[in-house]
Amino acid sequence: MKVLVANLGSTSFKYRLFEMGEGVECQLAEGGYERVTDYGEVIRDALASLAEQGLATEEEIGAVGFKTVLGRGLSGCVEAGEDVLEALEGFAEVAPAHNPAYAAGIRQFGQILPGARRVALFETAFYQWVPEAGCRYAVPRAWCEAGIRRYGFHGASHKFVAERSAELLDREDVAGIVRELYMNGPVDVAKPLRVLSCHLGGSSSVTGIRNGVAVGTSMGFSPQSGLPQNNRVGDLDSGAIPYASKVLGLSLDEVERQLTRESGLLGVSGVGNDMRDVRAAAVGGNAEAQLAVELFVREVRRWASSFLFELGGLEGLVFTAGIGENNPWLREAVCAGLEEFGIVLDDERNENVRGEEGEIGAPGGSVRIFVVPANEELVLAREVYRKVSSLN
Ligand code: ADP
């Protein structure tokens, strides 16, 4: 089956085309458009280009997958019908760059490719089995009823880590559970498999995973929480917002703008929002850049350790996404001094694994440590294929 994965931003449209089948998994094409004003126009253009290259006619595309961020009252891997559109629109305020774009894109594909199944994989889907106490904020009930709770994001990436780490740890039983998770839900296993997944990139999160199922994650109600992000604040005491508004004379909109655009690595370092630039400045002696790096590492460690009691042990630690995959120095800083917990890097292996899959833990450590490159589009293609196969 040919599966088109559509990635919609507020002014961009990117796509990848996959051939999926039993034992078949192949990316056929990718492309994209910037400064998009009319999604219908670029979608038609992309489809015409795929047809011209002989890769897929419109009739051959069996399904279109959407990596939707979060929806009000809805999550999981689901057919993208009216209820998905309503859920996206109900939370347009929470993900303003993404939800309106996905709603528009899903509608357009419905018109342009009426024969293709549309499937939404919510970024929140991987957290649907986190116990209520791990999702609830201690806010009044009315806030809760308004949908204010911990959702978690980067679900496609962490699910991929859950599956791949189980394979790398020779636990095909758990890998099988992860593959079917959105069809069958969690399944008990006799011997536990506990993994910490560190997705460290332009935006970052840490997730604790037991037997392939998330027990909690660092992001909460919006992607504006958890670890410091490239230019977003991450966790912040809610008391700071009214205080900053009064003392600095900032409107709520301006507070939001500064916390979402001028904070995170950029805000602390004053250098930039890319870890490469921040690190280069830190190595060059820039004290604020050094502080930004230290703060980031400390927050990764804080969040990673926060899931250890919940997991009750650890077999695997995984680094993924741009920062996690490419920076041995960062992995070394995150793992420093954890020998007593069985977390020990092999310096040479760690130094040599950049942007590719590899094991970087020392042979003696009880926790195996890996780099697993993120491939969220492939995760989408797989989940969409599984979902459509279950519907047909
Ligand atoms: P996004 O979350 O936007 O998809 P990425 O996962 O690509 O972003 O992560 C971007 C971050 O990864 C940047 O801070 C950048 O410094 C870091 N990064 C990406 N590639 C490299 C590389 N080759 N070497 C070092 N750092 C990298």
CSV table of C-alpha atoms and ligand atoms in Angstrom, one decimal:
chain,number,residue,atom,x,y,z
A,1,MET,CA,0.0,0.0,0.0
A,2,LYS,CA,1.2,3.5,-0.8
A,3,VAL,CA,1.1,5.7,2.3
A,4,LEU,CA,1.6,9.5,2.0
A,5,VAL,CA,2.7,11.2,5.2
A,6,ALA,CA,1.7,14.8,5.3
A,7,ASN,CA,3.5,17.3,7.6
A,8,LEU,CA,1.6,20.5,7.8
A,9,GLY,CA,3.0,23.7,9.4
A,10,SER,CA,1.3,27.1,9.5
A,11,THR,CA,2.9,28.1,6.3
A,12,SER,CA,4.6,24.9,5.1
A,13,PHE,CA,3.7,21.5,3.6
A,14,LYS,CA,6.1,18.6,3.5
A,15,TYR,CA,5.4,15.0,2.5
A,16,ARG,CA,6.9,11.6,2.2
A,17,LEU,CA,5.6,8.7,0.2
A,18,PHE,CA,6.1,5.2,1.5
A,19,GLU,CA,5.5,1.7,0.1
A,20,MET,CA,4.2,-0.3,3.0
A,21,GLY,CA,3.3,-4.0,3.2
A,22,GLU,CA,4.0,-7.2,5.2
A,23,GLY,CA,7.8,-7.1,5.5
A,24,VAL,CA,7.9,-4.1,3.1
A,25,GLU,CA,8.9,-0.7,4.2
A,26,CYS,CA,10.3,1.7,1.7
A,27,GLN,CA,10.4,5.5,1.3
A,28,LEU,CA,9.7,6.3,-2.3
A,29,ALA,CA,9.8,10.1,-2.3
A,30,GLU,CA,9.9,13.3,-0.3
A,31,GLY,CA,9.3,16.9,-1.0
A,32,GLY,CA,7.9,20.1,0.4
A,33,TYR,CA,6.8,23.7,0.0
A,34,GLU,CA,7.4,26.8,2.1
A,35,ARG,CA,5.3,30.0,2.3
A,36,VAL,CA,2.2,28.1,1.6
A,37,THR,CA,-1.1,30.1,1.4
A,38,ASP,CA,-3.3,27.5,-0.2
A,39,TYR,CA,-2.8,23.9,1.0
A,40,GLY,CA,-5.1,22.6,-1.8
A,41,GLU,CA,-2.8,24.1,-4.5
A,42,VAL,CA,0.4,22.6,-3.1
A,43,ILE,CA,-1.2,19.2,-2.4
A,44,ARG,CA,-2.4,19.0,-6.0
A,45,ASP,CA,1.1,20.0,-7.2
A,46,ALA,CA,2.8,17.3,-5.0
A,47,LEU,CA,0.4,14.6,-6.3
A,48,ALA,CA,0.9,15.7,-9.9
A,49,SER,CA,4.7,15.4,-9.3
A,50,LEU,CA,4.4,11.9,-7.8
A,51,ALA,CA,2.3,10.8,-10.7
A,52,GLU,CA,4.7,12.3,-13.3
A,53,GLN,CA,7.6,10.5,-11.7
A,54,GLY,CA,5.7,7.3,-12.0
A,55,LEU,CA,5.7,6.8,-8.2
A,56,ALA,CA,2.0,6.9,-7.5
A,57,THR,CA,-1.2,7.8,-9.2
A,58,GLU,CA,-3.9,9.4,-7.0
A,59,GLU,CA,-5.8,6.1,-7.1
A,60,GLU,CA,-2.8,4.2,-5.9
A,61,ILE,CA,-2.4,6.2,-2.7
A,62,GLY,CA,-4.2,4.0,-0.1
A,63,ALA,CA,-3.8,6.2,2.9
A,64,VAL,CA,-2.6,9.6,4.1
A,65,GLY,CA,-1.2,10.0,7.6
A,66,PHE,CA,-1.1,13.1,9.7
A,67,LYS,CA,1.1,13.6,12.8
A,68,THR,CA,-1.4,15.7,14.6
A,69,VAL,CA,-0.3,17.4,17.8
A,70,LEU,CA,-3.2,17.2,20.3
A,71,GLY,CA,-7.0,17.3,20.1
A,72,ARG,CA,-9.6,18.2,22.7
A,73,GLY,CA,-11.0,15.0,24.1
A,74,LEU,CA,-9.4,12.7,21.5
A,75,SER,CA,-6.1,10.9,21.1
A,76,GLY,CA,-4.6,7.7,19.7
A,77,CYS,CA,-4.2,6.6,16.1
A,78,VAL,CA,-7.6,7.1,14.5
A,79,GLU,CA,-9.4,7.7,11.3
A,80,ALA,CA,-9.3,11.4,10.5
A,81,GLY,CA,-13.0,12.2,10.2
A,82,GLU,CA,-15.2,14.9,11.7
A,83,ASP,CA,-14.4,14.1,15.3
A,84,VAL,CA,-10.7,14.6,14.7
A,85,LEU,CA,-11.4,17.9,13.0
A,86,GLU,CA,-13.5,19.0,15.9
A,87,ALA,CA,-10.9,17.9,18.4
A,88,LEU,CA,-8.2,19.8,16.6
A,89,GLU,CA,-10.3,22.9,16.3
A,90,GLY,CA,-11.2,22.6,20.0
A,91,PHE,CA,-7.5,23.0,20.9
A,92,ALA,CA,-6.4,25.5,18.2
A,93,GLU,CA,-5.4,27.8,21.0
A,94,VAL,CA,-3.0,25.3,22.5
A,95,ALA,CA,-1.2,24.5,19.2
A,96,PRO,CA,-1.9,27.5,17.1
A,97,ALA,CA,0.9,26.8,14.6
A,98,HIS,CA,-0.3,23.2,14.0
A,99,ASN,CA,-3.9,22.5,14.7
A,100,PRO,CA,-5.5,24.9,12.2
A,101,ALA,CA,-3.0,23.7,9.5
A,102,TYR,CA,-3.8,20.0,10.1
A,103,ALA,CA,-7.5,20.6,10.2
A,104,ALA,CA,-7.2,22.4,6.8
A,105,GLY,CA,-4.9,19.7,5.4
A,106,ILE,CA,-7.2,16.9,6.5
A,107,ARG,CA,-10.2,18.6,4.8
A,108,GLN,CA,-8.2,19.2,1.6
A,109,PHE,CA,-7.1,15.6,1.3
A,110,GLY,CA,-10.7,14.5,1.9
A,111,GLN,CA,-11.7,16.4,-1.2
A,112,ILE,CA,-8.6,15.8,-3.4
A,113,LEU,CA,-8.1,12.1,-2.6
A,114,PRO,CA,-11.6,10.8,-1.6
A,115,GLY,CA,-10.5,7.2,-2.1
A,116,ALA,CA,-7.7,7.3,0.4
A,117,ARG,CA,-8.1,6.6,4.1
A,118,ARG,CA,-7.1,9.5,6.3
A,119,VAL,CA,-5.4,8.6,9.6
A,120,ALA,CA,-4.3,10.9,12.4
A,121,LEU,CA,-1.6,9.8,14.8
A,122,PHE,CA,-1.7,12.2,17.7
A,123,GLU,CA,1.6,13.1,19.4
A,124,THR,CA,-0.3,12.6,22.6
A,125,ALA,CA,-1.2,9.0,21.7
A,126,PHE,CA,1.7,7.3,23.4
A,127,TYR,CA,0.6,8.6,26.8
A,128,GLN,CA,-2.9,7.4,26.8
A,129,TRP,CA,-2.1,4.7,29.4
A,130,VAL,CA,-0.3,7.1,31.9
A,131,PRO,CA,-2.3,6.7,35.1
A,132,GLU,CA,-4.7,9.6,36.0
A,133,ALA,CA,-2.4,10.7,38.8
A,134,GLY,CA,0.3,11.2,36.3
A,135,CYS,CA,-1.9,13.4,34.0
A,136,ARG,CA,-3.8,15.5,36.5
A,137,TYR,CA,-2.6,18.9,37.6
A,138,ALA,CA,-3.6,20.0,41.1
A,139,VAL,CA,-5.9,22.7,39.7
A,140,PRO,CA,-9.6,23.2,40.4
A,141,ARG,CA,-11.9,20.8,38.8
A,142,ALA,CA,-13.2,23.4,36.3
A,143,TRP,CA,-9.7,23.8,34.8
A,144,CYS,CA,-9.5,20.1,34.5
A,145,GLU,CA,-12.9,20.0,32.7
A,146,ALA,CA,-11.6,22.7,30.4
A,147,GLY,CA,-9.0,20.1,29.2
A,148,ILE,CA,-6.0,21.4,31.3
A,149,ARG,CA,-4.0,18.3,32.1
A,150,ARG,CA,-0.7,16.6,31.2
A,151,TYR,CA,-0.8,15.3,27.7
A,152,GLY,CA,2.8,14.7,26.6
A,153,PHE,CA,4.2,15.1,23.1
A,154,HIS,CA,6.9,13.6,20.8
A,155,GLY,CA,4.8,10.4,21.1
A,156,ALA,CA,5.8,9.1,17.6
A,157,SER,CA,9.5,9.5,18.5
A,158,HIS,CA,9.2,7.9,21.9
A,159,LYS,CA,7.1,5.0,20.6
A,160,PHE,CA,9.8,4.3,18.0
A,161,VAL,CA,12.4,4.3,20.7
A,162,ALA,CA,10.2,1.9,22.8
A,163,GLU,CA,10.0,-0.5,19.8
A,164,ARG,CA,13.6,-0.2,18.7
A,165,SER,CA,15.1,-0.4,22.2
A,166,ALA,CA,13.1,-3.6,22.9
A,167,GLU,CA,14.6,-5.1,19.7
A,168,LEU,CA,18.1,-3.9,20.6
A,169,LEU,CA,17.7,-5.4,24.1
A,170,ASP,CA,16.6,-8.8,22.5
A,171,ARG,CA,13.1,-8.4,23.9
A,172,GLU,CA,11.0,-9.3,20.9
A,173,ASP,CA,8.0,-10.0,23.3
A,174,VAL,CA,8.0,-6.3,24.2
A,175,ALA,CA,8.8,-5.1,20.7
A,176,GLY,CA,5.7,-7.0,19.6
A,177,ILE,CA,3.6,-5.3,22.2
A,178,VAL,CA,4.8,-1.9,21.1
A,179,ARG,CA,4.0,-2.6,17.5
A,180,GLU,CA,0.4,-3.5,18.3
A,181,LEU,CA,0.0,-1.0,21.2
A,182,TYR,CA,-2.6,1.2,19.5
A,183,MET,CA,-4.6,-1.9,18.4
A,184,ASN,CA,-4.4,-4.0,21.6
A,185,GLY,CA,-3.3,-1.7,24.4
A,186,PRO,CA,-0.8,-2.7,27.1
A,187,VAL,CA,-0.1,-6.4,27.7
A,188,ASP,CA,1.6,-7.9,30.8
A,189,VAL,CA,5.0,-9.5,30.5
A,190,ALA,CA,6.7,-11.7,33.1
A,191,LYS,CA,10.1,-10.0,33.0
A,192,PRO,CA,10.0,-6.2,33.0
A,193,LEU,CA,11.7,-4.0,30.4
A,194,ARG,CA,12.3,-0.4,31.6
A,195,VAL,CA,13.7,2.2,29.3
A,196,LEU,CA,14.4,6.0,29.5
A,197,SER,CA,14.0,7.7,26.2
A,198,CYS,CA,15.7,11.1,25.8
A,199,HIS,CA,14.4,13.0,22.8
A,200,LEU,CA,16.8,15.9,22.7
A,201,GLY,CA,16.4,18.3,19.7
A,202,GLY,CA,15.0,21.6,18.8
A,203,SER,CA,12.3,20.6,21.2
A,204,SER,CA,13.0,18.0,23.8
A,205,SER,CA,11.4,15.6,26.2
A,206,VAL,CA,12.2,12.6,28.4
A,207,THR,CA,9.9,9.7,28.7
A,208,GLY,CA,9.9,6.7,31.1
A,209,ILE,CA,8.7,3.5,29.4
A,210,ARG,CA,7.8,0.2,31.1
A,211,ASN,CA,7.1,-2.9,28.9
A,212,GLY,CA,6.7,-0.6,25.9
A,213,VAL,CA,4.2,1.7,27.5
A,214,ALA,CA,4.9,5.3,28.7
A,215,VAL,CA,4.6,5.8,32.5
A,216,GLY,CA,5.1,9.5,32.2
A,217,THR,CA,6.9,12.3,30.2
A,218,SER,CA,8.4,15.7,30.8
A,219,MET,CA,6.0,17.6,28.7
A,220,GLY,CA,2.6,18.5,30.0
A,221,PHE,CA,-0.4,20.5,28.8
A,222,SER,CA,1.5,22.1,25.9
A,223,PRO,CA,4.9,21.6,24.2
A,224,GLN,CA,5.8,24.7,26.2
A,225,SER,CA,6.7,22.6,29.2
A,226,GLY,CA,9.3,20.2,30.5
A,227,LEU,CA,13.0,20.7,29.4
A,228,PRO,CA,14.2,24.1,28.2
A,229,GLN,CA,13.6,24.1,24.4
A,230,ASN,CA,15.4,25.9,21.7
A,231,ASN,CA,13.6,29.2,22.3
A,232,ARG,CA,10.8,28.1,24.5
A,233,VAL,CA,10.9,28.2,28.3
A,234,GLY,CA,10.0,24.7,29.4
A,235,ASP,CA,8.9,24.4,33.0
A,236,LEU,CA,8.2,27.6,34.8
A,237,ASP,CA,6.6,28.3,38.1
A,238,SER,CA,3.1,29.6,37.4
A,239,GLY,CA,3.6,32.3,40.0
A,240,ALA,CA,6.2,33.9,37.7
A,241,ILE,CA,3.7,34.9,35.1
A,242,PRO,CA,1.5,37.3,37.0
A,243,TYR,CA,4.6,38.6,38.8
A,244,ALA,CA,6.4,39.3,35.5
A,245,SER,CA,3.3,40.9,34.1
A,246,LYS,CA,3.1,43.3,37.0
A,247,VAL,CA,6.7,44.1,37.6
A,248,LEU,CA,7.8,44.2,34.0
A,249,GLY,CA,4.6,45.8,32.8
A,250,LEU,CA,4.0,43.0,30.2
A,251,SER,CA,0.6,42.1,28.7
A,252,LEU,CA,-0.4,38.4,28.7
A,253,ASP,CA,0.3,38.3,25.0
A,254,GLU,CA,3.7,39.7,25.4
A,255,VAL,CA,4.5,37.3,28.3
A,256,GLU,CA,3.5,34.5,26.0
A,257,ARG,CA,5.5,35.8,23.1
A,258,GLN,CA,8.7,36.1,25.2
A,259,LEU,CA,8.2,32.7,26.8
A,260,THR,CA,7.7,31.0,23.4
A,261,ARG,CA,10.2,32.9,21.3
A,262,GLU,CA,12.9,34.5,23.4
A,263,SER,CA,13.4,31.9,26.2
A,264,GLY,CA,15.0,28.4,26.4
A,265,LEU,CA,18.6,28.0,25.0
A,266,LEU,CA,18.3,31.3,23.2
A,267,GLY,CA,17.0,33.2,26.2
A,268,VAL,CA,19.7,32.0,28.6
A,269,SER,CA,22.7,32.0,26.3
A,270,GLY,CA,21.8,35.2,24.3
A,271,VAL,CA,23.7,33.4,21.5
A,272,GLY,CA,21.2,31.5,19.5
A,273,ASN,CA,18.6,28.7,19.6
A,274,ASP,CA,20.8,26.0,18.1
A,275,MET,CA,22.8,23.8,20.5
A,276,ARG,CA,25.8,23.8,18.1
A,277,ASP,CA,26.1,27.6,18.4
A,278,VAL,CA,25.5,27.6,22.1
A,279,ARG,CA,28.1,24.9,22.7
A,280,ALA,CA,30.7,26.6,20.5
A,281,ALA,CA,30.2,29.9,22.5
A,282,ALA,CA,30.4,27.9,25.8
A,283,VAL,CA,33.7,26.2,24.7
A,284,GLY,CA,34.9,29.7,23.7
A,285,GLY,CA,34.4,30.9,27.2
A,286,ASN,CA,31.0,32.7,27.0
A,287,ALA,CA,29.6,32.4,30.6
A,288,GLU,CA,26.0,32.7,29.6
A,289,ALA,CA,26.3,30.0,26.9
A,290,GLN,CA,28.0,27.8,29.5
A,291,LEU,CA,25.1,28.3,31.8
A,292,ALA,CA,22.6,27.5,29.1
A,293,VAL,CA,24.4,24.2,28.5
A,294,GLU,CA,24.6,23.3,32.2
A,295,LEU,CA,21.0,24.2,32.7
A,296,PHE,CA,19.9,22.0,29.8
A,297,VAL,CA,22.0,19.0,31.0
A,298,ARG,CA,20.7,19.4,34.6
A,299,GLU,CA,17.1,19.4,33.4
A,300,VAL,CA,17.6,16.3,31.3
A,301,ARG,CA,19.1,14.6,34.4
A,302,ARG,CA,16.3,15.9,36.6
A,303,TRP,CA,13.6,14.6,34.3
A,304,ALA,CA,15.3,11.3,33.6
A,305,SER,CA,15.8,10.6,37.3
A,306,SER,CA,12.2,11.5,38.1
A,307,PHE,CA,11.0,8.4,36.3
A,308,LEU,CA,13.4,6.0,38.0
A,309,PHE,CA,11.3,5.4,41.1
A,310,GLU,CA,8.2,4.9,39.0
A,311,LEU,CA,10.0,2.4,36.8
A,312,GLY,CA,11.7,0.7,39.7
A,313,GLY,CA,14.8,-0.1,37.7
A,314,LEU,CA,16.3,0.4,34.3
A,315,GLU,CA,17.5,-1.8,31.5
A,316,GLY,CA,17.9,0.7,28.7
A,317,LEU,CA,18.8,4.4,28.2
A,318,VAL,CA,18.3,5.9,24.7
A,319,PHE,CA,19.3,9.2,23.2
A,320,THR,CA,17.5,10.4,20.1
A,321,ALA,CA,16.8,13.5,18.0
A,322,GLY,CA,19.3,16.2,16.8
A,323,ILE,CA,21.1,17.0,20.0
A,324,GLY,CA,20.9,13.5,21.5
A,325,GLU,CA,22.2,11.8,18.3
A,326,ASN,CA,25.0,14.1,17.4
A,327,ASN,CA,26.7,15.3,20.6
A,328,PRO,CA,28.9,12.8,22.5
A,329,TRP,CA,29.9,15.6,25.0
A,330,LEU,CA,26.2,16.1,25.9
A,331,ARG,CA,25.6,12.3,26.4
A,332,GLU,CA,28.8,12.2,28.6
A,333,ALA,CA,27.5,15.1,30.7
A,334,VAL,CA,24.0,13.5,31.1
A,335,CYS,CA,25.6,10.2,32.2
A,336,ALA,CA,28.3,11.6,34.4
A,337,GLY,CA,28.7,10.1,37.9
A,338,LEU,CA,26.0,7.5,37.5
A,339,GLU,CA,28.2,4.4,37.8
A,340,GLU,CA,26.4,3.3,41.0
A,341,PHE,CA,23.2,3.1,39.0
A,342,GLY,CA,24.8,0.9,36.4
A,343,ILE,CA,24.9,3.8,33.8
A,344,VAL,CA,28.4,3.8,32.4
A,345,LEU,CA,29.4,5.1,28.9
A,346,ASP,CA,32.1,3.6,26.8
A,347,ASP,CA,34.1,6.8,25.9
A,348,GLU,CA,35.3,5.5,22.5
A,349,ARG,CA,32.0,4.1,21.4
A,350,ASN,CA,30.2,7.3,22.6
A,351,GLU,CA,32.7,9.5,20.7
A,352,ASN,CA,32.2,7.5,17.5
A,353,VAL,CA,28.4,7.4,17.3
A,354,ARG,CA,27.0,10.5,15.6
A,355,GLY,CA,23.8,10.6,13.7
A,356,GLU,CA,23.5,6.8,13.4
A,357,GLU,CA,22.3,3.9,15.5
A,358,GLY,CA,24.8,2.5,17.9
A,359,GLU,CA,25.4,1.1,21.4
A,360,ILE,CA,27.5,3.5,23.5
A,361,GLY,CA,27.4,1.9,27.0
A,362,ALA,CA,30.4,0.2,28.6
A,363,PRO,CA,30.2,-3.6,28.6
A,364,GLY,CA,30.2,-3.8,32.4
A,365,GLY,CA,27.2,-1.4,33.0
A,366,SER,CA,23.9,-3.0,34.0
A,367,VAL,CA,22.0,-0.4,31.9
A,368,ARG,CA,22.6,-0.6,28.1
A,369,ILE,CA,22.9,2.8,26.5
A,370,PHE,CA,22.0,3.4,22.8
A,371,VAL,CA,21.7,6.1,20.2
A,372,VAL,CA,18.6,5.6,18.1
A,373,PRO,CA,18.0,8.1,15.2
A,374,ALA,CA,14.6,9.5,15.2
A,375,ASN,CA,12.4,8.8,12.1
A,376,GLU,CA,9.0,10.1,12.9
A,377,GLU,CA,7.7,9.8,9.3
A,378,LEU,CA,8.5,6.1,9.2
A,379,VAL,CA,6.6,5.7,12.5
A,380,LEU,CA,3.7,7.5,10.9
A,381,ALA,CA,3.8,5.3,7.8
A,382,ARG,CA,3.9,2.2,10.0
A,383,GLU,CA,1.0,3.2,12.3
A,384,VAL,CA,-1.1,4.3,9.4
A,385,TYR,CA,-0.5,1.0,7.6
A,386,ARG,CA,-1.4,-0.9,10.8
A,387,LYS,CA,-4.5,1.1,11.3
A,388,VAL,CA,-5.7,0.8,7.7
A,389,SER,CA,-5.0,-2.9,7.6
A,390,SER,CA,-7.1,-3.3,10.7
A,391,LEU,CA,-10.0,-1.4,9.1
A,392,ASN,CA,-9.9,-3.3,5.7
B,1,ADP,P1,13.7,19.5,15.6
B,1,ADP,O1,13.3,19.3,17.0
B,1,ADP,O2,13.5,20.9,15.1
B,1,ADP,O3,13.3,18.4,14.6
B,1,ADP,P2,16.4,18.3,15.6
B,1,ADP,O4,15.9,17.1,16.2
B,1,ADP,O5,17.0,18.3,14.2
B,1,ADP,O6,15.3,19.5,15.6
B,1,ADP,O7,17.4,19.0,16.6
B,1,ADP,C1,18.0,20.3,16.4
B,1,ADP,C2,19.1,20.4,17.4
B,1,ADP,O8,20.0,19.3,17.2
B,1,ADP,C3,19.9,21.7,17.3
B,1,ADP,O9,20.0,22.3,18.6
B,1,ADP,C4,21.2,21.3,16.8
B,1,ADP,O10,22.3,21.9,17.5
B,1,ADP,C5,21.4,19.8,17.1
B,1,ADP,N1,22.0,19.1,16.0
B,1,ADP,C6,21.5,18.8,14.8
B,1,ADP,N2,22.4,18.2,14.0
B,1,ADP,C7,23.6,18.3,14.6
B,1,ADP,C8,24.9,17.9,14.4
B,1,ADP,N3,25.3,17.3,13.2
B,1,ADP,N4,25.9,18.1,15.3
B,1,ADP,C9,25.6,18.6,16.5
B,1,ADP,N5,24.3,19.0,16.8
B,1,ADP,C10,23.3,18.9,15.9
